Amino acid sequence: YNWMNDKSRPVDKRQELKEEITRVLNANNPHAPKNLVRYSFKERVYKPVTAVDHLAVHFALEGNLLHKESDEARRLSIFHEETGDEDKPRSASSKRRKREAKITNQFNFSERAGQTRNNPSRERSCQTEPPPRITFSDSANQWEIYDAYLEKLQKQDSIEKKRKSTVEKKEDFDVKKNLHITKPKLIYANCEDVTQVAEVAKIIERIVIQNTMDDIAQDFKYFEDASDEFRDQEGTLLPLWTFQYEKARHLSVTALCWNNKYQDLFAVGLGSYDFGKQAGGMLLFFSLKNSAFPEHIYPTASGILCLDIHPQLSYLVAVGFYDGCVAVYNLKEQTRDPVYKSTASTGKHTDPVWQVRWQNDDMDNNHMFCSVSSDGRVVTWTLVKNELMSSDIIRLSVKGCISLCLLCAAHGTSLDFHKQIDYLFLVGTEEGKIYKCSKTYSSQFLETYDAHRMPVDTIKWNHFHPRIFISCSSDWNVKIWDHTIKTPMFTFDLGSPVGDVCWAPYSSTIFAAVTIDRKVHVFDLSINKFEGICHQIVVAKKTRLTHIEFNPIHPIIIVGDDRGTVTSLKLSPNLRKKPKSKKGQELPKGSEAEVLKMDRLLALLREPELD
């Protein structure tokens, strides 16, 4: 079918010409992206970008043509009119003549022009991480809002009452005599503001002290006395830091103990040996990192005579007082009062407590410690919940048998438990005797030693040898014993009353003692069995030394005096020689070399002809 030849089909060209065809033209760039999105940090979602740049540049050419009606074109036309047609050839003379003929201003006018270099523009941008956000939802009702406002008002009232009470206490001048007791309570009453900066202040204080005493810190870490090579195995003591608390100058150092976990921390017990002038005491904790001020301060109503830090739980400290009480302090607690304290109802001592020693836990994992007092009782104290439970181990008597008669009771002054056998212990008395006792036999003594002519001040077992212990007394003597023999193996006369003695933690043959004539005596039995290898005065005149302790790991000792001062001293190389094997290597602590070294000394004493 050929419809073009079909004459019956009507064709109206004018109608087609009149037909309107609509076309919409726009300036959009067909190549511009239509799906751009950007991340919104505010709403945390990607949002589409609605404004898209549709400008497309097809051709760009920078030229030097100017529009004749522009300002720059007008300035150029004026300039050409003044200077003439620039197309005409001009000679140098004509140019010079025209320049000279031009007079712009008759008042000494000069034209100057300059062009500066424009700094290139730079784009800088940065992107920050959005702050952390958490989703929190809760429902609030009328009574919850009321409780919140009520709690806030109660806090404000309590703070106001505390502020008024502190002002009243500061204005009361009658409580100055009890200032050392009340002041810590005032500090902890307002601890809400102090605790926020206490830790930072302590660190800054340590930094300042270490900077001001940098020479002492350098001596402690690096100084070694080279002159020991020429002293014929004798040594010296180098003074380091001095520790003192201003409010404890009138007290004497009655106890010293290092912390086994934090080897730079030690405890100081302060009291008085003048029993006619008892006026309270103090428990202080010093660190080698800060010698200017104690780390912890615990004022006490009675003088402290002894203390012991728990070997595993270093925050528990057992303390014995002059009034017969024993107490346990917890360094983790914010209070200044002990967490446990004995009373008359729990069986406290009736005389001063001279020694306390921590023991292994019982079958119920309750902590235990023992104490000895002048009332003749050796007591075990058990920490049960919030009270101390006491049980008597033994009662001392002068005749050597157990008696309930007060006239026959011996007065205990010192105590120490065996390092390996936990039920075996020694007790020293005011009568100068030493009793070997056992927890399993409370009816009699295992052995009695006629040790000294005056009270036995200190008894300590050797750290390495299981049979050796040492004792000292005010009769000027230091004696070394084998507990299987009733006579002393060594006797040293120091020429003055001995305040304290202790074994070195690194050698079985080294020990140190202090006397009231201000001297520290250091002995090494493997070098000299008759005399000490160091006798040195370490404090000023009119001062008496009372106690001494070796540091567990560092080569230093600390000594206390009757003026509340603790002095640290560094041992020279000759005073801290460790045993060596045949190959020249140092043997570890607790090795059999220390026991063998002491056994050789004992064998030499039993066979005088070998000397």
XYZ file of C-alpha atoms in Angstrom:
611
model
C 0.000 0.000 0.000
C 1.461 3.311 -1.094
C -0.148 5.924 0.967
C 1.848 8.713 -0.740
C -0.002 8.049 -3.972
C -3.314 7.819 -2.218
C -5.154 10.912 -3.390
C -8.012 10.288 -1.078
C -5.772 11.237 2.001
C -6.195 14.920 2.864
C -3.006 16.907 3.158
C -3.095 20.333 4.870
C 0.384 21.886 4.987
C -0.837 25.122 6.463
C -2.184 23.262 9.463
C 1.231 21.648 10.047
C 2.907 25.046 9.864
C 0.590 26.433 12.481
C 1.276 23.577 14.908
C 3.253 24.787 18.017
C 6.172 22.737 19.263
C 7.476 23.744 22.752
C 11.149 23.459 23.648
C 12.650 24.534 26.981
C 16.261 25.734 26.891
C 18.365 26.082 30.034
C 22.007 26.834 30.893
C 22.659 23.605 32.804
C 25.866 21.737 32.127
C 24.912 18.261 30.954
C 28.251 16.916 32.191
C 27.871 18.288 35.737
C 27.353 15.516 38.337
C 23.924 15.307 39.867
C 24.626 12.901 42.742
C 27.185 14.774 44.879
C 26.928 14.218 48.682
C 28.780 15.691 51.622
C 29.140 14.425 55.206
C 27.354 16.538 57.848
C 29.141 16.358 61.203
C 26.219 17.999 62.887
C 23.648 15.408 61.786
C 26.237 12.598 61.324
C 24.846 11.604 57.900
C 25.700 12.109 54.214
C 23.478 14.760 52.605
C 23.069 15.506 48.855
C 24.440 18.786 47.479
C 21.712 20.780 45.696
C 23.813 23.667 44.375
C 25.930 22.439 41.456
C 28.165 24.714 39.371
C 26.974 24.557 35.701
C 29.409 27.096 34.258
C 31.399 25.682 31.377
C 34.227 27.727 29.817
C 34.769 26.866 26.171
C 37.400 29.458 25.314
C 39.459 31.967 27.343
C 42.121 34.303 25.966
C 43.805 37.094 27.864
C 44.305 40.161 25.664
C 45.392 43.803 25.933
C 42.256 45.448 24.544
C 40.421 47.927 26.669
C 36.866 49.140 26.421
C 36.886 52.753 25.332
C 34.436 53.777 27.994
C 36.390 52.194 30.864
C 38.387 54.276 33.350
C 41.693 52.804 32.301
C 41.020 53.640 28.631
C 40.215 57.242 29.582
C 43.476 57.575 31.514
C 45.476 56.236 28.566
C 43.788 58.625 26.101
C 44.566 61.622 28.346
C 48.168 60.489 28.666
C 48.533 60.228 24.853
C 47.052 63.651 24.325
C 49.586 65.208 26.676
C 52.591 63.417 25.226
C 51.512 63.555 21.578
C 51.089 60.874 19.008
C 53.296 57.955 19.923
C 53.430 56.728 16.343
C 55.540 59.691 15.194
C 59.292 59.119 15.161
C 60.914 61.032 17.960
C 64.566 61.692 18.444
C 66.338 61.648 21.778
C 66.848 65.430 21.717
C 63.187 66.132 21.040
C 62.195 63.786 23.854
C 64.579 65.529 26.222
C 63.301 68.928 25.145
C 59.712 67.953 25.648
C 60.496 66.512 29.095
C 62.250 69.732 30.069
C 59.410 71.856 28.719
C 56.839 69.926 30.721
C 56.185 71.619 33.994
C 53.673 69.690 36.018
C 53.967 71.733 39.142
C 55.936 74.842 39.982
C 56.480 73.837 43.593
C 59.386 71.364 43.224
C 57.206 68.383 42.359
C 58.744 64.997 41.634
C 57.088 61.838 40.450
C 58.040 58.516 41.969
C 56.657 55.124 41.237
C 57.226 51.672 42.712
C 55.829 48.222 42.371
C 55.761 45.624 45.116
C 55.657 41.925 44.671
C 52.390 40.360 45.647
C 52.721 37.297 47.852
C 51.156 34.215 46.350
C 47.913 33.255 47.984
C 47.757 30.008 49.889
C 44.854 27.930 50.901
C 44.793 26.342 54.334
C 42.238 23.924 55.588
C 41.938 21.647 58.580
C 39.624 18.952 59.700
C 38.834 18.182 63.331
C 37.571 14.980 64.781
C 34.025 15.204 66.025
C 33.663 15.177 69.831
C 32.686 11.824 71.351
C 29.018 11.372 71.876
C 26.930 8.999 73.880
C 23.257 8.311 73.730
C 21.547 8.872 77.065
C 17.899 8.513 77.754
C 15.961 8.643 80.967
C 12.569 9.548 82.240
C 12.069 12.402 84.681
C 9.032 12.857 86.836
C 8.054 15.253 89.560
C 9.349 13.316 92.553
C 12.740 12.608 90.940
C 13.221 16.330 90.298
C 12.218 17.036 93.886
C 14.732 14.484 95.239
C 17.536 15.963 93.115
C 16.895 19.484 94.412
C 16.649 18.213 97.979
C 19.979 16.353 97.708
C 21.677 19.461 96.352
C 20.362 21.582 99.226
C 21.597 19.047 101.777
C 25.111 19.107 100.264
C 25.186 22.892 100.374
C 24.081 22.871 104.022
C 26.770 20.340 104.995
C 29.504 22.340 103.249
C 28.367 25.504 105.006
C 28.411 23.757 108.393
C 31.924 22.427 107.786
C 33.135 25.902 106.804
C 31.686 27.435 109.957
C 33.179 24.710 112.154
C 36.668 25.200 110.691
C 36.469 28.973 111.281
C 35.407 28.453 114.888
C 38.211 25.961 115.510
C 40.812 28.309 114.051
C 39.659 31.106 116.331
C 39.795 28.922 119.433
C 43.246 29.458 120.904
C 42.719 27.058 123.798
C 43.219 23.953 121.650
C 46.776 24.783 120.612
C 48.152 22.062 122.891
C 46.171 19.467 120.917
C 46.932 20.944 117.512
C 48.880 17.922 116.297
C 45.801 15.767 116.882
C 43.062 18.029 115.575
C 44.810 19.386 112.518
C 44.683 16.176 110.427
C 40.946 15.952 111.158
C 40.454 19.503 109.893
C 42.350 18.696 106.746
C 40.228 15.677 106.019
C 37.035 17.602 106.805
C 37.756 19.793 103.803
C 39.307 17.114 101.655
C 36.819 17.713 98.845
C 39.004 20.510 97.479
C 42.420 19.180 98.533
C 42.172 15.699 97.045
C 41.816 17.124 93.538
C 45.389 18.454 93.570
C 47.006 16.333 96.282
C 48.543 13.790 93.908
C 49.842 16.465 91.530
C 51.252 18.507 94.413
C 53.069 15.447 95.749
C 54.710 14.762 92.373
C 55.748 18.408 91.972
C 57.177 18.417 95.492
C 59.260 15.331 94.710
C 60.572 16.938 91.518
C 61.588 20.097 93.381
C 63.303 18.123 96.162
C 65.190 15.922 93.714
C 66.368 18.989 91.783
C 67.553 20.809 94.907
C 69.266 17.663 96.268
C 70.556 16.332 92.986
C 74.107 15.880 94.346
C 72.843 13.510 97.056
C 70.806 11.546 94.509
C 73.881 11.207 92.307
C 75.964 9.958 95.267
C 73.246 7.466 96.191
C 73.162 5.976 92.692
C 76.708 6.286 91.370
C 79.283 7.176 94.051
C 81.691 4.408 95.050
C 84.530 5.101 97.480
C 87.633 4.195 95.468
C 89.850 4.559 98.550
C 88.489 1.252 99.909
C 91.182 -0.510 97.898
C 93.837 0.994 100.203
C 92.071 0.580 103.570
C 92.944 -3.084 104.217
C 89.332 -4.323 103.875
C 87.892 -1.549 106.061
C 85.045 0.633 104.874
C 83.260 3.938 105.417
C 79.714 5.313 105.539
C 78.658 8.169 103.251
C 75.891 10.394 104.711
C 72.970 10.914 102.326
C 69.504 12.264 103.194
C 68.262 13.358 106.606
C 64.576 12.818 107.400
C 62.840 14.886 110.063
C 59.343 16.128 110.806
C 59.173 19.545 112.439
C 56.474 18.590 114.959
C 58.350 15.462 116.092
C 61.619 17.015 117.229
C 60.784 16.479 120.894
C 60.280 12.722 120.316
C 62.772 9.883 119.939
C 62.944 7.350 117.138
C 61.746 4.158 118.815
C 61.203 1.914 115.752
C 62.293 1.615 112.121
C 60.977 -0.738 109.431
C 61.407 -0.900 105.627
C 58.579 -1.726 103.253
C 59.278 -4.993 101.413
C 57.162 -4.076 98.381
C 58.165 -0.421 97.961
C 61.855 -0.486 98.885
C 62.169 3.328 99.014
C 59.475 3.621 101.715
C 60.097 3.099 105.425
C 58.116 3.615 108.626
C 59.316 5.536 111.668
C 57.831 5.088 115.143
C 58.228 8.058 117.483
C 57.816 8.057 121.245
C 59.940 8.548 124.330
C 62.208 6.295 126.413
C 61.953 8.768 129.277
C 58.968 7.155 130.956
C 58.456 10.104 133.287
C 57.723 12.390 130.310
C 55.225 10.607 128.114
C 53.335 13.039 125.842
C 51.989 11.140 122.856
C 53.713 9.777 119.782
C 53.618 9.694 116.010
C 53.784 7.213 113.136
C 55.506 8.595 110.029
C 56.217 7.168 106.570
C 59.141 8.618 104.614
C 60.288 7.960 101.047
C 63.769 8.305 99.589
C 62.134 10.337 96.818
C 61.148 13.119 99.220
C 63.179 13.718 102.366
C 61.554 17.064 103.196
C 58.120 15.871 104.292
C 56.549 12.529 105.297
C 54.300 10.622 102.921
C 51.872 9.701 105.734
C 51.397 11.128 109.235
C 49.498 9.381 112.040
C 49.478 11.149 115.430
C 48.916 8.903 118.441
C 47.766 9.611 121.975
C 50.440 7.312 123.445
C 54.081 6.901 122.533
C 55.032 4.231 119.964
C 57.657 1.692 121.047
C 57.606 -0.808 118.151
C 56.110 -1.452 114.718
C 56.168 -3.998 111.913
C 54.982 -3.815 108.277
C 53.231 -6.875 106.862
C 55.654 -8.682 104.504
C 52.976 -9.337 101.825
C 50.253 -6.752 102.484
C 52.474 -3.688 102.649
C 49.612 -1.369 103.579
C 49.035 -3.068 106.975
C 51.212 -1.836 109.860
C 51.142 -3.304 113.385
C 52.111 -0.888 116.176
C 52.784 -1.321 119.896
C 52.263 1.555 122.356
C 53.594 2.571 125.739
C 50.135 2.233 127.352
C 49.961 -1.494 126.503
C 47.718 -1.241 123.438
C 48.438 -2.722 120.038
C 46.901 -1.362 116.838
C 46.829 -1.980 113.104
C 46.905 0.897 110.614
C 45.710 0.610 107.013
C 47.461 3.008 104.647
C 44.632 2.671 102.129
C 42.140 4.193 104.520
C 41.710 7.964 104.605
C 41.215 8.102 108.354
C 43.997 8.878 110.819
C 42.718 6.338 113.342
C 43.781 2.673 113.354
C 41.402 0.153 111.826
C 42.056 -2.252 114.737
C 43.027 -1.451 118.320
C 43.119 -3.566 121.459
C 41.139 -2.651 124.541
C 40.870 -3.918 128.091
C 37.952 -6.138 127.084
C 39.976 -7.776 124.288
C 42.980 -8.517 126.536
C 45.379 -5.598 126.027
C 48.732 -5.590 127.795
C 49.065 -3.872 131.130
C 52.640 -2.680 130.487
C 54.484 -1.182 127.472
C 54.586 -3.302 124.328
C 58.214 -3.732 123.249
C 57.949 -5.791 120.064
C 55.362 -6.841 117.455
C 55.893 -9.337 114.639
C 53.521 -10.390 111.816
C 52.807 -14.126 111.454
C 51.350 -16.339 108.743
C 47.564 -16.346 108.399
C 45.543 -18.864 110.348
C 43.364 -21.666 108.917
C 40.544 -19.197 108.180
C 42.916 -16.809 106.330
C 42.733 -14.255 109.135
C 45.798 -12.051 109.558
C 47.814 -12.546 112.753
C 50.658 -10.889 114.632
C 52.370 -11.427 117.981
C 53.450 -9.032 120.705
C 55.555 -9.108 123.863
C 55.252 -6.767 126.821
C 56.768 -6.010 130.198
C 53.798 -7.756 131.811
C 55.393 -11.084 130.832
C 52.808 -12.089 128.234
C 53.452 -13.172 124.650
C 50.133 -12.716 122.854
C 48.811 -13.651 119.423
C 46.395 -11.142 117.909
C 43.954 -12.177 115.162
C 42.202 -9.679 112.881
C 38.575 -10.833 112.833
C 36.120 -8.521 111.098
C 36.318 -5.244 113.024
C 38.028 -6.347 116.229
C 41.222 -7.925 117.540
C 40.973 -11.347 119.165
C 43.799 -12.198 121.583
C 45.183 -15.469 122.879
C 48.206 -15.906 125.178
C 51.004 -18.048 123.770
C 53.145 -18.097 126.889
C 53.729 -16.289 130.175
C 57.326 -15.557 131.078
C 58.739 -16.279 134.525
C 62.055 -15.665 136.217
C 62.601 -19.276 137.281
C 62.157 -20.619 133.774
C 58.820 -22.312 134.354
C 55.372 -21.036 133.585
C 53.732 -19.373 136.589
C 50.706 -17.196 137.086
C 52.328 -15.432 140.062
C 52.981 -11.795 139.222
C 56.040 -11.721 141.498
C 57.689 -14.497 139.463
C 56.800 -13.031 136.058
C 59.656 -11.980 133.764
C 59.417 -8.779 131.792
C 59.688 -9.292 128.053
C 61.609 -6.682 126.024
C 62.276 -8.245 122.599
C 60.871 -10.915 120.308
C 61.714 -12.562 116.993
C 60.394 -15.588 115.103
C 62.479 -18.089 113.179
C 62.761 -17.434 109.425
C 61.970 -21.026 108.387
C 60.286 -22.612 111.445
C 57.256 -20.417 112.069
C 56.403 -21.891 115.505
C 59.892 -21.297 116.985
C 60.665 -17.923 118.540
C 63.010 -16.157 120.986
C 62.082 -13.785 123.795
C 64.465 -11.399 125.597
C 63.756 -10.105 129.087
C 64.695 -7.230 131.355
C 66.618 -9.681 133.536
C 69.078 -10.311 130.691
C 67.861 -13.810 129.825
C 66.788 -15.158 126.439
C 64.107 -17.859 126.233
C 63.651 -20.181 123.279
C 59.952 -20.988 123.028
C 57.498 -22.783 120.791
C 53.863 -22.126 120.017
C 53.108 -25.817 120.476
C 54.551 -25.926 124.022
C 52.991 -23.240 126.178
C 53.844 -24.882 129.476
C 57.653 -24.626 129.426
C 60.650 -23.086 127.670
C 62.689 -25.069 125.193
C 65.925 -23.420 126.315
C 67.142 -20.602 128.573
C 70.259 -18.544 127.786
C 72.033 -16.389 130.376
C 72.748 -13.752 127.774
C 73.353 -10.317 129.323
C 73.648 -8.527 132.623
C 71.118 -5.859 131.586
C 67.855 -5.897 129.580
C 68.037 -7.552 126.178
C 67.169 -4.756 123.738
C 67.151 -6.695 120.451
C 67.055 -10.308 119.259
C 67.183 -11.204 115.561
C 67.567 -14.481 113.703
C 70.058 -14.697 110.866
C 68.510 -14.331 107.381
C 70.462 -17.325 105.995
C 71.674 -19.674 108.718
C 68.842 -21.481 110.552
C 70.738 -21.879 113.869
C 72.273 -18.422 114.322
C 70.785 -15.413 116.089
C 72.190 -12.175 117.488
C 71.406 -10.147 120.619
C 72.449 -6.823 122.104
C 72.029 -5.088 125.428
C 72.856 -1.938 127.336
C 75.743 -3.845 128.985
C 77.847 -2.778 125.928
C 77.868 -6.292 124.426
C 76.723 -7.776 121.140
C 76.575 -11.580 121.138
C 76.094 -14.136 118.376
C 74.518 -17.445 119.346
C 73.910 -20.941 118.035
C 70.515 -21.867 119.472
C 71.709 -25.453 119.996
C 74.474 -24.216 122.333
C 73.875 -22.322 125.576
C 77.061 -20.219 125.350
C 77.634 -17.422 122.804
C 79.798 -18.081 119.759
C 80.982 -14.456 119.443
C 81.017 -11.605 121.961
C 81.866 -8.033 120.992
C 82.353 -5.252 123.540
C 81.509 -1.935 121.836
C 82.514 0.264 124.800
C 79.117 1.927 125.134
C 75.454 0.892 125.632
C 74.126 -0.704 122.439
C 70.781 0.571 121.197
C 70.078 -1.807 118.317
C 71.631 -4.463 116.078
C 70.560 -6.022 112.759
C 71.820 -8.522 110.180
C 72.610 -7.495 106.606
C 70.109 -8.880 104.059
C 72.854 -9.802 101.566
C 75.386 -11.679 103.753
C 75.214 -14.112 106.678
C 78.365 -12.709 108.307
C 77.714 -8.947 108.152
C 75.803 -7.082 110.865
C 75.637 -3.504 112.162
C 74.965 -1.950 115.555
C 74.489 1.543 117.002
C 75.631 2.850 120.373
C 74.596 5.892 122.375
C 78.023 7.515 121.774
C 76.838 8.424 118.208
C 78.719 5.593 116.457
C 77.674 3.035 113.861
C 79.643 -0.238 114.003
C 79.745 -2.602 111.022
C 81.197 -6.138 111.357
C 82.028 -8.788 108.777
C 82.963 -12.048 110.483
C 84.398 -13.493 107.283
C 87.034 -10.729 107.278
C 87.655 -10.078 110.989
C 86.230 -12.173 113.827
C 87.479 -9.854 116.576
C 86.925 -6.246 115.471
C 84.574 -4.296 113.290
C 85.563 -3.098 109.843
C 83.870 0.286 110.318
C 83.371 2.511 113.392
C 82.034 5.919 112.427
C 80.304 8.833 114.171
C 77.299 9.854 112.089
C 75.377 12.460 114.158
C 76.098 15.666 116.057
C 77.092 15.934 119.705
C 74.584 15.438 122.514
C 72.651 13.023 120.313
C 72.059 9.349 120.988
C 71.484 6.736 118.322
C 68.574 4.407 119.051
C 67.847 2.147 116.051
C 69.328 0.905 112.767
C 67.955 -0.946 109.709
C 69.413 -2.251 106.423
C 67.564 -1.545 103.177
C 66.310 -4.783 101.526
C 67.964 -4.115 98.136
C 69.890 -0.822 98.159
C 73.341 -0.538 99.797
C 72.192 1.914 102.456
C 71.253 1.869 106.132
C 69.067 4.217 108.160
C 69.726 5.167 111.789
C 67.405 6.980 114.198
C 68.302 9.156 117.181
C 66.642 10.620 120.258
C 65.774 13.881 118.472
C 63.321 12.420 115.980
C 65.814 12.436 113.081
C 66.534 9.563 110.685
C 69.842 9.629 108.809
C 70.546 7.522 105.715
C 74.086 6.266 105.055
C 75.577 4.520 102.027
C 77.877 1.550 102.575
C 81.230 1.623 100.830
C 82.175 -1.399 98.656
C 84.152 -3.093 101.461
C 81.047 -3.137 103.678
C 78.766 -4.919 101.212
C 80.781 -7.767 99.767
C 78.619 -10.643 98.575
C 79.773 -14.278 98.474
C 81.279 -15.440 95.203
C 81.457 -18.847 93.640
C 84.618 -20.468 92.392
C 84.103 -18.865 88.995
C 83.855 -15.407 90.591
C 80.098 -15.023 90.065
C 77.891 -13.657 92.846
C 75.604 -16.248 94.363
C 71.895 -15.497 94.756
C 70.348 -14.626 98.105
C 69.417 -17.646 100.194
C 72.067 -19.860 98.575
C 73.986 -22.486 100.519
C 77.182 -20.420 100.224
C 76.122 -18.158 103.107
C 75.317 -21.113 105.321
C 78.632 -22.766 104.498
C 80.495 -19.537 105.217
C 78.956 -19.282 108.676
C 79.561 -23.003 109.316
C 83.260 -22.543 108.572
C 83.441 -19.761 111.132
C 81.713 -21.901 113.736
C 84.082 -24.777 113.007
C 87.081 -22.510 113.525
C 85.710 -21.446 116.888
C 85.262 -25.058 118.006
C 88.886 -25.816 117.010
C 91.065 -22.985 118.439
C 94.264 -24.594 117.227
C 93.253 -23.872 113.649
C 93.211 -20.108 114.431
